[in-house]
């Protein structure tokens, strides 16, 4: 099948018009329409842009949120653990007179004095070390005797605790930056460090600070489990959000593409309508005069050569008239009223119109239409024009003969009527197969590029579908599918 056609054989006149329109009007009209069509913007690749930008944005947001939440959870758990530890230490200290004990350091080392209470602190689970600082920053008691008497002045946490603030730190051993870490046992890497201020009996001043290093396994396990949970939820939320938004944007992009295609088609219709109107006004009257004169000459002509030449003139006039009708049908608004149409009878009438041409080109036609096919709702004139265009393409694709096979039957349990028109012509190149149904696409010098697009437009107006399959050098098959009313 050729890629588009405008040449069905007909004996109808080209028609008459009101008069020839000035050339300037036709040129201006089509020029304005063309410029208007070029103004239609091409849709941006919304899906690709969104896929990249949203992936980056959602990843950053999820990572930041997970990091902040995990840090907050970690800080809250450590703070709560520190409060419990501080309350325990303060309750131990309140049973004695801490202000007197810190004034008399010998009481701190006396196992029967306050020192015994601090020894109980070392019995708290997971305690690695306990140090007691005097207000002068020196260690007056420790479960590590090597530290007793040492003074630590480069300790910001200690300074803050001496001002009455409880300090808690979750960290790793840093032997190079903090002197008291140098005496940790090997194998200890993570710790919780608590600085608990010891208040005087009347809570008027801080008389000392208790420093505890702990490695609470249960706390660390809880933190790790909570962190894993936070990051898992963040990952799942990010994937869900990205997938949902991507689906929404993909649907929106599909709608935009369809709307853009409809907009382009609408602009194409405007251009075709303006062009068809201008051309029809300009040449229909001259065509009618030429055809009438040729018919009169045919009656007067006596030689066979002259009669054949006159018939060629009439044929070419009819071809030009058919061009005009195709353009006007192509741009004609859709009618709201449809009637029952027998597709079998319609395609047979179209085949009869091409009988002389097919006989001259040695083309055989075979019609296999099932009995009692139900009618479809449609416009008989448009459906006839549709079959004319398809058959004309098939005839042009078989200049040296061939066969045209037409079949029709019900499918999908009687819900649809399927008709196929297959030829054994030159076929359509694979590179052009996706383009032939687009407006004004043609590879022929004499084509307008609206024949198959007109077919597609008519099929879609009737709620049907069209599918082209072709093998270059072997032929083309056009499959038309229409819904059956009431099925």
GROMACS .gro file of C-alpha atoms in nm:
model
  487
    1UNK     CA    1   0.000   0.000   0.000
    2UNK     CA    2   0.130   0.343  -0.083
    3UNK     CA    3   0.165   0.589   0.199
    4UNK     CA    4  -0.123   0.817   0.104
    5UNK     CA    5  -0.359   0.860  -0.184
    6UNK     CA    6  -0.589   1.113  -0.337
    7UNK     CA    7  -0.696   0.928  -0.649
    8UNK     CA    8  -1.020   0.733  -0.632
    9UNK     CA    9  -1.196   0.699  -0.964
   10UNK     CA   10  -1.528   0.883  -0.975
   11UNK     CA   11  -1.761   1.033  -1.230
   12UNK     CA   12  -1.877   1.311  -0.999
   13UNK     CA   13  -1.822   1.671  -1.096
   14UNK     CA   14  -1.567   1.875  -0.907
   15UNK     CA   15  -1.846   2.104  -0.798
   16UNK     CA   16  -1.908   2.471  -0.831
   17UNK     CA   17  -1.825   2.765  -0.611
   18UNK     CA   18  -1.921   3.125  -0.576
   19UNK     CA   19  -1.620   3.249  -0.760
   20UNK     CA   20  -1.244   3.256  -0.757
   21UNK     CA   21  -1.088   3.413  -0.453
   22UNK     CA   22  -0.794   3.648  -0.504
   23UNK     CA   23  -0.455   3.482  -0.479
   24UNK     CA   24  -0.345   3.720  -0.204
   25UNK     CA   25  -0.623   3.599   0.023
   26UNK     CA   26  -0.528   3.232  -0.014
   27UNK     CA   27  -0.162   3.307   0.043
   28UNK     CA   28  -0.225   3.520   0.349
   29UNK     CA   29  -0.466   3.269   0.500
   30UNK     CA   30  -0.239   2.969   0.472
   31UNK     CA   31   0.061   3.173   0.576
   32UNK     CA   32  -0.115   3.291   0.894
   33UNK     CA   33  -0.224   2.936   0.971
   34UNK     CA   34   0.130   2.804   0.920
   35UNK     CA   35   0.274   3.071   1.145
   36UNK     CA   36   0.009   2.993   1.405
   37UNK     CA   37   0.097   2.623   1.391
   38UNK     CA   38   0.465   2.695   1.441
   39UNK     CA   39   0.379   2.882   1.760
   40UNK     CA   40   0.260   2.561   1.930
   41UNK     CA   41   0.530   2.489   2.190
   42UNK     CA   42   0.684   2.148   2.219
   43UNK     CA   43   0.630   1.979   2.556
   44UNK     CA   44   0.934   1.956   2.780
   45UNK     CA   45   1.056   1.619   2.900
   46UNK     CA   46   0.880   1.659   3.233
   47UNK     CA   47   0.927   1.300   3.346
   48UNK     CA   48   1.304   1.300   3.295
   49UNK     CA   49   1.350   1.634   3.470
   50UNK     CA   50   1.129   1.530   3.760
   51UNK     CA   51   1.297   1.190   3.790
   52UNK     CA   52   1.639   1.350   3.838
   53UNK     CA   53   1.544   1.653   4.048
   54UNK     CA   54   1.299   1.469   4.272
   55UNK     CA   55   1.547   1.186   4.329
   56UNK     CA   56   1.809   1.434   4.445
   57UNK     CA   57   1.563   1.639   4.652
   58UNK     CA   58   1.391   1.344   4.819
   59UNK     CA   59   1.726   1.175   4.890
   60UNK     CA   60   1.864   1.490   5.054
   61UNK     CA   61   1.546   1.549   5.255
   62UNK     CA   62   1.526   1.188   5.374
   63UNK     CA   63   1.894   1.176   5.467
   64UNK     CA   64   1.880   1.504   5.657
   65UNK     CA   65   1.557   1.405   5.833
   66UNK     CA   66   1.695   1.062   5.926
   67UNK     CA   67   2.019   1.215   6.051
   68UNK     CA   68   1.841   1.475   6.265
   69UNK     CA   69   1.592   1.223   6.405
   70UNK     CA   70   1.861   0.968   6.486
   71UNK     CA   71   2.074   1.235   6.655
   72UNK     CA   72   1.772   1.359   6.851
   73UNK     CA   73   1.681   1.006   6.959
   74UNK     CA   74   2.039   0.932   7.056
   75UNK     CA   75   2.065   1.253   7.258
   76UNK     CA   76   1.731   1.193   7.429
   77UNK     CA   77   1.821   0.838   7.532
   78UNK     CA   78   2.163   0.938   7.660
   79UNK     CA   79   2.018   1.237   7.845
   80UNK     CA   80   1.755   1.022   8.009
   81UNK     CA   81   2.016   0.767   8.115
   82UNK     CA   82   2.231   1.048   8.255
   83UNK     CA   83   1.941   1.191   8.457
   84UNK     CA   84   1.875   0.853   8.617
   85UNK     CA   85   2.244   0.815   8.701
   86UNK     CA   86   2.266   1.169   8.841
   87UNK     CA   87   1.960   1.119   9.061
   88UNK     CA   88   2.111   0.799   9.196
   89UNK     CA   89   2.444   0.967   9.278
   90UNK     CA   90   2.278   1.269   9.435
   91UNK     CA   91   2.059   1.047   9.651
   92UNK     CA   92   2.371   0.863   9.773
   93UNK     CA   93   2.548   1.189   9.852
   94UNK     CA   94   2.253   1.338  10.041
   95UNK     CA   95   2.279   1.070  10.311
   96UNK     CA   96   2.607   1.224  10.420
   97UNK     CA   97   2.745   1.576  10.453
   98UNK     CA   98   2.919   1.630  10.117
   99UNK     CA   99   3.036   1.985  10.199
  100UNK     CA  100   3.217   1.862  10.509
  101UNK     CA  101   3.365   1.564  10.327
  102UNK     CA  102   3.512   1.774  10.048
  103UNK     CA  103   3.662   2.010  10.305
  104UNK     CA  104   3.828   1.708  10.469
  105UNK     CA  105   3.961   1.482  10.188
  106UNK     CA  106   4.061   1.212  10.436
  107UNK     CA  107   3.690   1.133  10.474
  108UNK     CA  108   3.667   1.055  10.104
  109UNK     CA  109   3.924   0.779  10.134
  110UNK     CA  110   3.780   0.646  10.457
  111UNK     CA  111   3.589   0.332  10.375
  112UNK     CA  112   3.353   0.406  10.663
  113UNK     CA  113   3.298   0.763  10.546
  114UNK     CA  114   3.179   0.916  10.224
  115UNK     CA  115   3.433   0.710  10.033
  116UNK     CA  116   3.224   0.401  10.100
  117UNK     CA  117   2.931   0.564   9.925
  118UNK     CA  118   3.140   0.646   9.620
  119UNK     CA  119   3.257   0.287   9.613
  120UNK     CA  120   2.890   0.193   9.572
  121UNK     CA  121   2.882   0.410   9.261
  122UNK     CA  122   3.135   0.184   9.098
  123UNK     CA  123   2.890  -0.101   9.146
  124UNK     CA  124   2.645   0.063   8.906
  125UNK     CA  125   2.619  -0.160   8.594
  126UNK     CA  126   2.859  -0.084   8.307
  127UNK     CA  127   3.071   0.167   8.505
  128UNK     CA  128   3.426   0.179   8.372
  129UNK     CA  129   3.561   0.449   8.599
  130UNK     CA  130   3.442   0.688   8.866
  131UNK     CA  131   3.632   1.003   8.962
  132UNK     CA  132   3.552   1.263   9.226
  133UNK     CA  133   3.674   1.617   9.161
  134UNK     CA  134   3.723   1.884   9.421
  135UNK     CA  135   3.648   2.247   9.338
  136UNK     CA  136   4.018   2.298   9.259
  137UNK     CA  137   3.984   2.051   8.964
  138UNK     CA  138   4.190   1.781   9.131
  139UNK     CA  139   4.079   1.421   9.168
  140UNK     CA  140   4.029   1.348   9.536
  141UNK     CA  141   3.885   0.999   9.490
  142UNK     CA  142   3.891   0.745   9.208
  143UNK     CA  143   3.855   0.374   9.161
  144UNK     CA  144   4.183   0.408   8.972
  145UNK     CA  145   4.431   0.507   9.243
  146UNK     CA  146   4.679   0.630   8.982
  147UNK     CA  147   4.450   0.923   8.912
  148UNK     CA  148   4.410   1.043   9.270
  149UNK     CA  149   4.581   1.376   9.319
  150UNK     CA  150   4.601   1.461   8.954
  151UNK     CA  151   4.460   1.791   8.844
  152UNK     CA  152   4.281   1.842   8.510
  153UNK     CA  153   4.244   2.201   8.402
  154UNK     CA  154   4.172   2.147   8.032
  155UNK     CA  155   3.824   2.003   8.075
  156UNK     CA  156   3.528   2.210   7.960
  157UNK     CA  157   3.272   1.959   8.086
  158UNK     CA  158   3.421   1.975   8.437
  159UNK     CA  159   3.402   2.353   8.437
  160UNK     CA  160   3.037   2.341   8.339
  161UNK     CA  161   2.959   2.086   8.611
  162UNK     CA  162   3.128   2.305   8.872
  163UNK     CA  163   2.883   2.577   8.769
  164UNK     CA  164   2.596   2.343   8.864
  165UNK     CA  165   2.508   2.192   8.526
  166UNK     CA  166   2.485   1.820   8.465
  167UNK     CA  167   2.692   1.727   8.161
  168UNK     CA  168   2.658   1.415   7.951
  169UNK     CA  169   2.870   1.317   7.653
  170UNK     CA  170   2.846   1.020   7.420
  171UNK     CA  171   3.168   0.965   7.235
  172UNK     CA  172   3.470   0.761   7.149
  173UNK     CA  173   3.801   0.733   7.326
  174UNK     CA  174   4.029   1.022   7.228
  175UNK     CA  175   4.360   0.962   7.399
  176UNK     CA  176   4.532   1.238   7.209
  177UNK     CA  177   4.287   1.513   7.307
  178UNK     CA  178   4.174   1.434   7.659
  179UNK     CA  179   4.420   1.335   7.931
  180UNK     CA  180   4.183   1.131   8.149
  181UNK     CA  181   4.101   0.904   7.855
  182UNK     CA  182   4.459   0.786   7.847
  183UNK     CA  183   4.396   0.547   8.133
  184UNK     CA  184   4.106   0.356   7.976
  185UNK     CA  185   4.146  -0.016   7.943
  186UNK     CA  186   4.221  -0.156   7.603
  187UNK     CA  187   3.920  -0.252   7.397
  188UNK     CA  188   3.697   0.030   7.516
  189UNK     CA  189   3.604   0.253   7.225
  190UNK     CA  190   3.257   0.392   7.301
  191UNK     CA  191   3.152   0.543   7.630
  192UNK     CA  192   2.905   0.767   7.807
  193UNK     CA  193   3.065   1.030   8.026
  194UNK     CA  194   2.855   1.190   8.301
  195UNK     CA  195   2.956   1.489   8.511
  196UNK     CA  196   2.727   1.515   8.812
  197UNK     CA  197   2.759   1.820   9.040
  198UNK     CA  198   2.749   1.743   9.415
  199UNK     CA  199   2.565   2.014   9.604
  200UNK     CA  200   2.615   2.124   9.960
  201UNK     CA  201   2.362   2.007  10.215
  202UNK     CA  202   2.164   2.331  10.179
  203UNK     CA  203   2.200   2.331   9.796
  204UNK     CA  204   2.372   2.668   9.811
  205UNK     CA  205   2.687   2.571   9.623
  206UNK     CA  206   2.863   2.293   9.432
  207UNK     CA  207   3.119   2.129   9.657
  208UNK     CA  208   3.241   1.869   9.409
  209UNK     CA  209   3.182   1.680   9.088
  210UNK     CA  210   3.146   1.309   9.025
  211UNK     CA  211   3.263   1.191   8.685
  212UNK     CA  212   3.148   0.851   8.564
  213UNK     CA  213   3.256   0.671   8.251
  214UNK     CA  214   3.014   0.402   8.145
  215UNK     CA  215   2.980   0.159   7.855
  216UNK     CA  216   2.609   0.074   7.877
  217UNK     CA  217   2.563  -0.213   7.634
  218UNK     CA  218   2.184  -0.205   7.652
  219UNK     CA  219   2.179   0.169   7.582
  220UNK     CA  220   2.410   0.133   7.284
  221UNK     CA  221   2.199  -0.153   7.147
  222UNK     CA  222   1.886   0.058   7.185
  223UNK     CA  223   2.052   0.349   7.007
  224UNK     CA  224   2.172   0.129   6.723
  225UNK     CA  225   1.830  -0.033   6.687
  226UNK     CA  226   1.656   0.304   6.692
  227UNK     CA  227   1.900   0.446   6.439
  228UNK     CA  228   1.847   0.150   6.208
  229UNK     CA  229   1.469   0.191   6.243
  230UNK     CA  230   1.484   0.564   6.169
  231UNK     CA  231   1.697   0.515   5.857
  232UNK     CA  232   1.478   0.225   5.740
  233UNK     CA  233   1.163   0.434   5.778
  234UNK     CA  234   1.332   0.725   5.600
  235UNK     CA  235   1.436   0.499   5.313
  236UNK     CA  236   1.093   0.338   5.282
  237UNK     CA  237   0.922   0.678   5.302
  238UNK     CA  238   1.153   0.821   5.038
  239UNK     CA  239   1.094   0.529   4.801
  240UNK     CA  240   0.717   0.548   4.855
  241UNK     CA  241   0.710   0.926   4.808
  242UNK     CA  242   0.931   0.911   4.499
  243UNK     CA  243   0.727   0.629   4.345
  244UNK     CA  244   0.397   0.802   4.415
  245UNK     CA  245   0.509   1.138   4.281
  246UNK     CA  246   0.674   0.976   3.979
  247UNK     CA  247   0.349   0.796   3.897
  248UNK     CA  248   0.150   1.118   3.931
  249UNK     CA  249   0.395   1.313   3.715
  250UNK     CA  250   0.411   1.032   3.459
  251UNK     CA  251   0.032   1.035   3.432
  252UNK     CA  252   0.034   1.415   3.407
  253UNK     CA  253   0.302   1.403   3.137
  254UNK     CA  254   0.096   1.149   2.942
  255UNK     CA  255  -0.207   1.377   2.963
  256UNK     CA  256   0.006   1.671   2.853
  257UNK     CA  257   0.140   1.475   2.557
  258UNK     CA  258  -0.212   1.382   2.451
  259UNK     CA  259  -0.328   1.740   2.493
  260UNK     CA  260  -0.029   1.863   2.294
  261UNK     CA  261  -0.108   1.614   2.018
  262UNK     CA  262  -0.469   1.729   2.016
  263UNK     CA  263  -0.353   2.091   2.006
  264UNK     CA  264  -0.122   2.022   1.713
  265UNK     CA  265  -0.400   1.832   1.537
  266UNK     CA  266  -0.641   2.118   1.602
  267UNK     CA  267  -0.394   2.367   1.459
  268UNK     CA  268  -0.343   2.136   1.163
  269UNK     CA  269  -0.716   2.127   1.105
  270UNK     CA  270  -0.727   2.507   1.109
  271UNK     CA  271  -0.451   2.523   0.848
  272UNK     CA  272  -0.612   2.257   0.630
  273UNK     CA  273  -0.952   2.422   0.657
  274UNK     CA  274  -0.819   2.762   0.556
  275UNK     CA  275  -0.614   2.612   0.276
  276UNK     CA  276  -0.902   2.396   0.151
  277UNK     CA  277  -1.144   2.689   0.154
  278UNK     CA  278  -0.902   2.915  -0.031
  279UNK     CA  279  -0.815   2.650  -0.290
  280UNK     CA  280  -1.178   2.543  -0.338
  281UNK     CA  281  -1.292   2.898  -0.403
  282UNK     CA  282  -1.008   2.945  -0.646
  283UNK     CA  283  -1.033   2.636  -0.867
  284UNK     CA  284  -1.372   2.466  -0.832
  285UNK     CA  285  -1.543   2.684  -1.090
  286UNK     CA  286  -1.260   2.648  -1.344
  287UNK     CA  287  -1.258   2.271  -1.283
  288UNK     CA  288  -1.632   2.251  -1.341
  289UNK     CA  289  -1.594   2.440  -1.668
  290UNK     CA  290  -1.306   2.218  -1.782
  291UNK     CA  291  -1.499   1.901  -1.703
  292UNK     CA  292  -1.815   2.020  -1.877
  293UNK     CA  293  -1.616   2.117  -2.185
  294UNK     CA  294  -1.438   1.780  -2.183
  295UNK     CA  295  -1.769   1.594  -2.165
  296UNK     CA  296  -1.902   1.792  -2.462
  297UNK     CA  297  -1.579   1.726  -2.652
  298UNK     CA  298  -1.609   1.356  -2.573
  299UNK     CA  299  -1.950   1.345  -2.740
  300UNK     CA  300  -1.820   1.524  -3.052
  301UNK     CA  301  -1.484   1.344  -3.078
  302UNK     CA  302  -1.474   1.075  -3.344
  303UNK     CA  303  -1.119   0.937  -3.320
  304UNK     CA  304  -1.025   0.688  -3.050
  305UNK     CA  305  -0.707   0.878  -2.962
  306UNK     CA  306  -0.904   1.197  -2.908
  307UNK     CA  307  -1.167   1.022  -2.699
  308UNK     CA  308  -0.898   0.862  -2.481
  309UNK     CA  309  -0.727   1.197  -2.430
  310UNK     CA  310  -1.059   1.357  -2.338
  311UNK     CA  311  -1.131   1.081  -2.088
  312UNK     CA  312  -0.788   1.143  -1.934
  313UNK     CA  313  -0.876   1.510  -1.893
  314UNK     CA  314  -1.200   1.417  -1.715
  315UNK     CA  315  -1.014   1.168  -1.495
  316UNK     CA  316  -0.755   1.426  -1.390
  317UNK     CA  317  -1.025   1.684  -1.319
  318UNK     CA  318  -1.200   1.429  -1.099
  319UNK     CA  319  -0.870   1.360  -0.924
  320UNK     CA  320  -0.824   1.728  -0.842
  321UNK     CA  321  -1.185   1.746  -0.726
  322UNK     CA  322  -1.121   1.450  -0.499
  323UNK     CA  323  -0.825   1.632  -0.348
  324UNK     CA  324  -1.054   1.919  -0.261
  325UNK     CA  325  -1.314   1.689  -0.108
  326UNK     CA  326  -1.051   1.513   0.103
  327UNK     CA  327  -0.918   1.841   0.237
  328UNK     CA  328  -1.268   1.966   0.319
  329UNK     CA  329  -1.361   1.637   0.485
  330UNK     CA  330  -1.033   1.636   0.675
  331UNK     CA  331  -1.105   1.973   0.832
  332UNK     CA  332  -1.481   1.933   0.871
  333UNK     CA  333  -1.607   1.945   1.232
  334UNK     CA  334  -1.737   1.623   1.378
  335UNK     CA  335  -2.108   1.566   1.337
  336UNK     CA  336  -2.310   1.476   1.641
  337UNK     CA  337  -2.572   1.263   1.460
  338UNK     CA  338  -2.476   0.910   1.352
  339UNK     CA  339  -2.677   0.643   1.172
  340UNK     CA  340  -2.651   0.268   1.130
  341UNK     CA  341  -2.410   0.183   0.848
  342UNK     CA  342  -2.339  -0.158   0.694
  343UNK     CA  343  -1.961  -0.170   0.653
  344UNK     CA  344  -1.983  -0.464   0.414
  345UNK     CA  345  -2.206  -0.277   0.169
  346UNK     CA  346  -1.997   0.038   0.209
  347UNK     CA  347  -1.668  -0.131   0.123
  348UNK     CA  348  -1.828  -0.311  -0.174
  349UNK     CA  349  -1.948   0.021  -0.315
  350UNK     CA  350  -1.599   0.163  -0.280
  351UNK     CA  351  -1.454  -0.139  -0.462
  352UNK     CA  352  -1.706  -0.085  -0.743
  353UNK     CA  353  -1.579   0.273  -0.783
  354UNK     CA  354  -1.230   0.136  -0.851
  355UNK     CA  355  -1.339  -0.152  -1.074
  356UNK     CA  356  -1.214   0.000  -1.403
  357UNK     CA  357  -0.880   0.106  -1.257
  358UNK     CA  358  -0.821  -0.231  -1.092
  359UNK     CA  359  -0.908  -0.414  -1.415
  360UNK     CA  360  -0.670  -0.195  -1.611
  361UNK     CA  361  -0.388  -0.270  -1.362
  362UNK     CA  362  -0.474  -0.643  -1.340
  363UNK     CA  363  -0.562  -0.626  -0.969
  364UNK     CA  364  -0.787  -0.898  -0.830
  365UNK     CA  365  -1.016  -0.824  -0.537
  366UNK     CA  366  -1.144  -1.088  -0.297
  367UNK     CA  367  -1.413  -1.009  -0.042
  368UNK     CA  368  -1.473  -1.241   0.254
  369UNK     CA  369  -1.734  -1.084   0.479
  370UNK     CA  370  -1.917  -1.292   0.737
  371UNK     CA  371  -2.290  -1.324   0.705
  372UNK     CA  372  -2.529  -1.111   0.910
  373UNK     CA  373  -2.269  -0.869   1.038
  374UNK     CA  374  -2.431  -0.606   1.263
  375UNK     CA  375  -2.420  -0.243   1.146
  376UNK     CA  376  -2.208   0.019   1.317
  377UNK     CA  377  -2.300   0.372   1.415
  378UNK     CA  378  -2.137   0.617   1.180
  379UNK     CA  379  -2.140   0.868   0.898
  380UNK     CA  380  -2.184   0.685   0.566
  381UNK     CA  381  -2.013   0.961   0.367
  382UNK     CA  382  -1.707   0.962   0.592
  383UNK     CA  383  -1.684   0.583   0.597
  384UNK     CA  384  -1.707   0.573   0.217
  385UNK     CA  385  -1.428   0.829   0.194
  386UNK     CA  386  -1.223   0.622   0.438
  387UNK     CA  387  -1.252   0.307   0.224
  388UNK     CA  388  -1.182   0.510  -0.090
  389UNK     CA  389  -0.854   0.633   0.057
  390UNK     CA  390  -0.745   0.287   0.173
  391UNK     CA  391  -0.832   0.120  -0.158
  392UNK     CA  392  -0.670   0.400  -0.358
  393UNK     CA  393  -0.347   0.353  -0.163
  394UNK     CA  394  -0.360  -0.020  -0.231
  395UNK     CA  395  -0.419   0.035  -0.603
  396UNK     CA  396  -0.128   0.279  -0.628
  397UNK     CA  397   0.095   0.029  -0.449
  398UNK     CA  398   0.024  -0.238  -0.717
  399UNK     CA  399   0.094  -0.073  -1.057
  400UNK     CA  400   0.191  -0.409  -1.208
  401UNK     CA  401  -0.097  -0.610  -1.069
  402UNK     CA  402  -0.165  -0.797  -0.750
  403UNK     CA  403  -0.450  -0.882  -0.519
  404UNK     CA  404  -0.660  -0.694  -0.265
  405UNK     CA  405  -0.817  -0.907   0.007
  406UNK     CA  406  -1.102  -0.769   0.222
  407UNK     CA  407  -1.222  -0.959   0.527
  408UNK     CA  408  -1.469  -0.872   0.802
  409UNK     CA  409  -1.588  -1.065   1.106
  410UNK     CA  410  -1.689  -1.020   1.468
  411UNK     CA  411  -1.426  -1.048   1.741
  412UNK     CA  412  -1.400  -1.026   2.118
  413UNK     CA  413  -1.715  -1.230   2.171
  414UNK     CA  414  -1.917  -1.016   1.933
  415UNK     CA  415  -1.833  -0.684   2.101
  416UNK     CA  416  -1.627  -0.553   1.809
  417UNK     CA  417  -1.628  -0.575   1.430
  418UNK     CA  418  -1.287  -0.620   1.270
  419UNK     CA  419  -1.218  -0.553   0.902
  420UNK     CA  420  -0.885  -0.605   0.728
  421UNK     CA  421  -0.779  -0.483   0.385
  422UNK     CA  422  -0.459  -0.651   0.264
  423UNK     CA  423  -0.270  -0.583  -0.058
  424UNK     CA  424   0.034  -0.740  -0.221
  425UNK     CA  425   0.192  -0.410  -0.318
  426UNK     CA  426   0.525  -0.244  -0.253
  427UNK     CA  427   0.466  -0.207   0.121
  428UNK     CA  428   0.578   0.069   0.355
  429UNK     CA  429   0.939   0.106   0.472
  430UNK     CA  430   0.985   0.028   0.840
  431UNK     CA  431   1.126   0.377   0.899
  432UNK     CA  432   0.803   0.534   0.769
  433UNK     CA  433   0.554   0.300   0.936
  434UNK     CA  434   0.519   0.516   1.249
  435UNK     CA  435   0.492   0.836   1.046
  436UNK     CA  436   0.233   0.758   0.780
  437UNK     CA  437  -0.064   0.834   1.005
  438UNK     CA  438   0.065   1.182   1.089
  439UNK     CA  439  -0.072   1.487   0.904
  440UNK     CA  440   0.109   1.595   0.586
  441UNK     CA  441   0.361   1.310   0.594
  442UNK     CA  442   0.420   1.171   0.244
  443UNK     CA  443   0.708   1.039   0.039
  444UNK     CA  444   0.531   1.094  -0.294
  445UNK     CA  445   0.576   1.401  -0.507
  446UNK     CA  446   0.207   1.431  -0.590
  447UNK     CA  447   0.069   1.349  -0.244
  448UNK     CA  448  -0.080   1.587   0.011
  449UNK     CA  449  -0.001   1.366   0.309
  450UNK     CA  450  -0.357   1.362   0.443
  451UNK     CA  451  -0.497   1.040   0.296
  452UNK     CA  452  -0.410   0.797   0.578
  453UNK     CA  453  -0.442   1.070   0.839
  454UNK     CA  454  -0.796   1.121   0.710
  455UNK     CA  455  -0.856   0.748   0.754
  456UNK     CA  456  -0.724   0.760   1.111
  457UNK     CA  457  -0.934   1.064   1.191
  458UNK     CA  458  -1.253   0.901   1.057
  459UNK     CA  459  -1.186   0.577   1.246
  460UNK     CA  460  -1.131   0.763   1.573
  461UNK     CA  461  -1.444   0.973   1.518
  462UNK     CA  462  -1.640   0.648   1.513
  463UNK     CA  463  -1.477   0.516   1.831
  464UNK     CA  464  -1.264   0.263   1.646
  465UNK     CA  465  -0.898   0.175   1.614
  466UNK     CA  466  -0.664   0.145   1.318
  467UNK     CA  467  -0.348  -0.064   1.294
  468UNK     CA  468  -0.100  -0.082   1.008
  469UNK     CA  469   0.132  -0.374   0.943
  470UNK     CA  470   0.357  -0.385   0.641
  471UNK     CA  471   0.654  -0.567   0.496
  472UNK     CA  472   0.842  -0.375   0.232
  473UNK     CA  473   0.816  -0.554  -0.101
  474UNK     CA  474   0.537  -0.789   0.018
  475UNK     CA  475   0.239  -0.571   0.098
  476UNK     CA  476   0.042  -0.386   0.363
  477UNK     CA  477  -0.251  -0.479   0.587
  478UNK     CA  478  -0.486  -0.221   0.735
  479UNK     CA  479  -0.689  -0.347   1.032
  480UNK     CA  480  -0.997  -0.149   1.134
  481UNK     CA  481  -1.182  -0.226   1.457
  482UNK     CA  482  -1.522  -0.077   1.543
  483UNK     CA  483  -1.741  -0.124   1.849
  484UNK     CA  484  -2.071  -0.301   1.789
  485UNK     CA  485  -2.367  -0.097   1.919
  486UNK     CA  486  -2.548  -0.264   2.207
  487UNK     CA  487  -2.291  -0.543   2.243
   0.00000   0.00000   0.00000
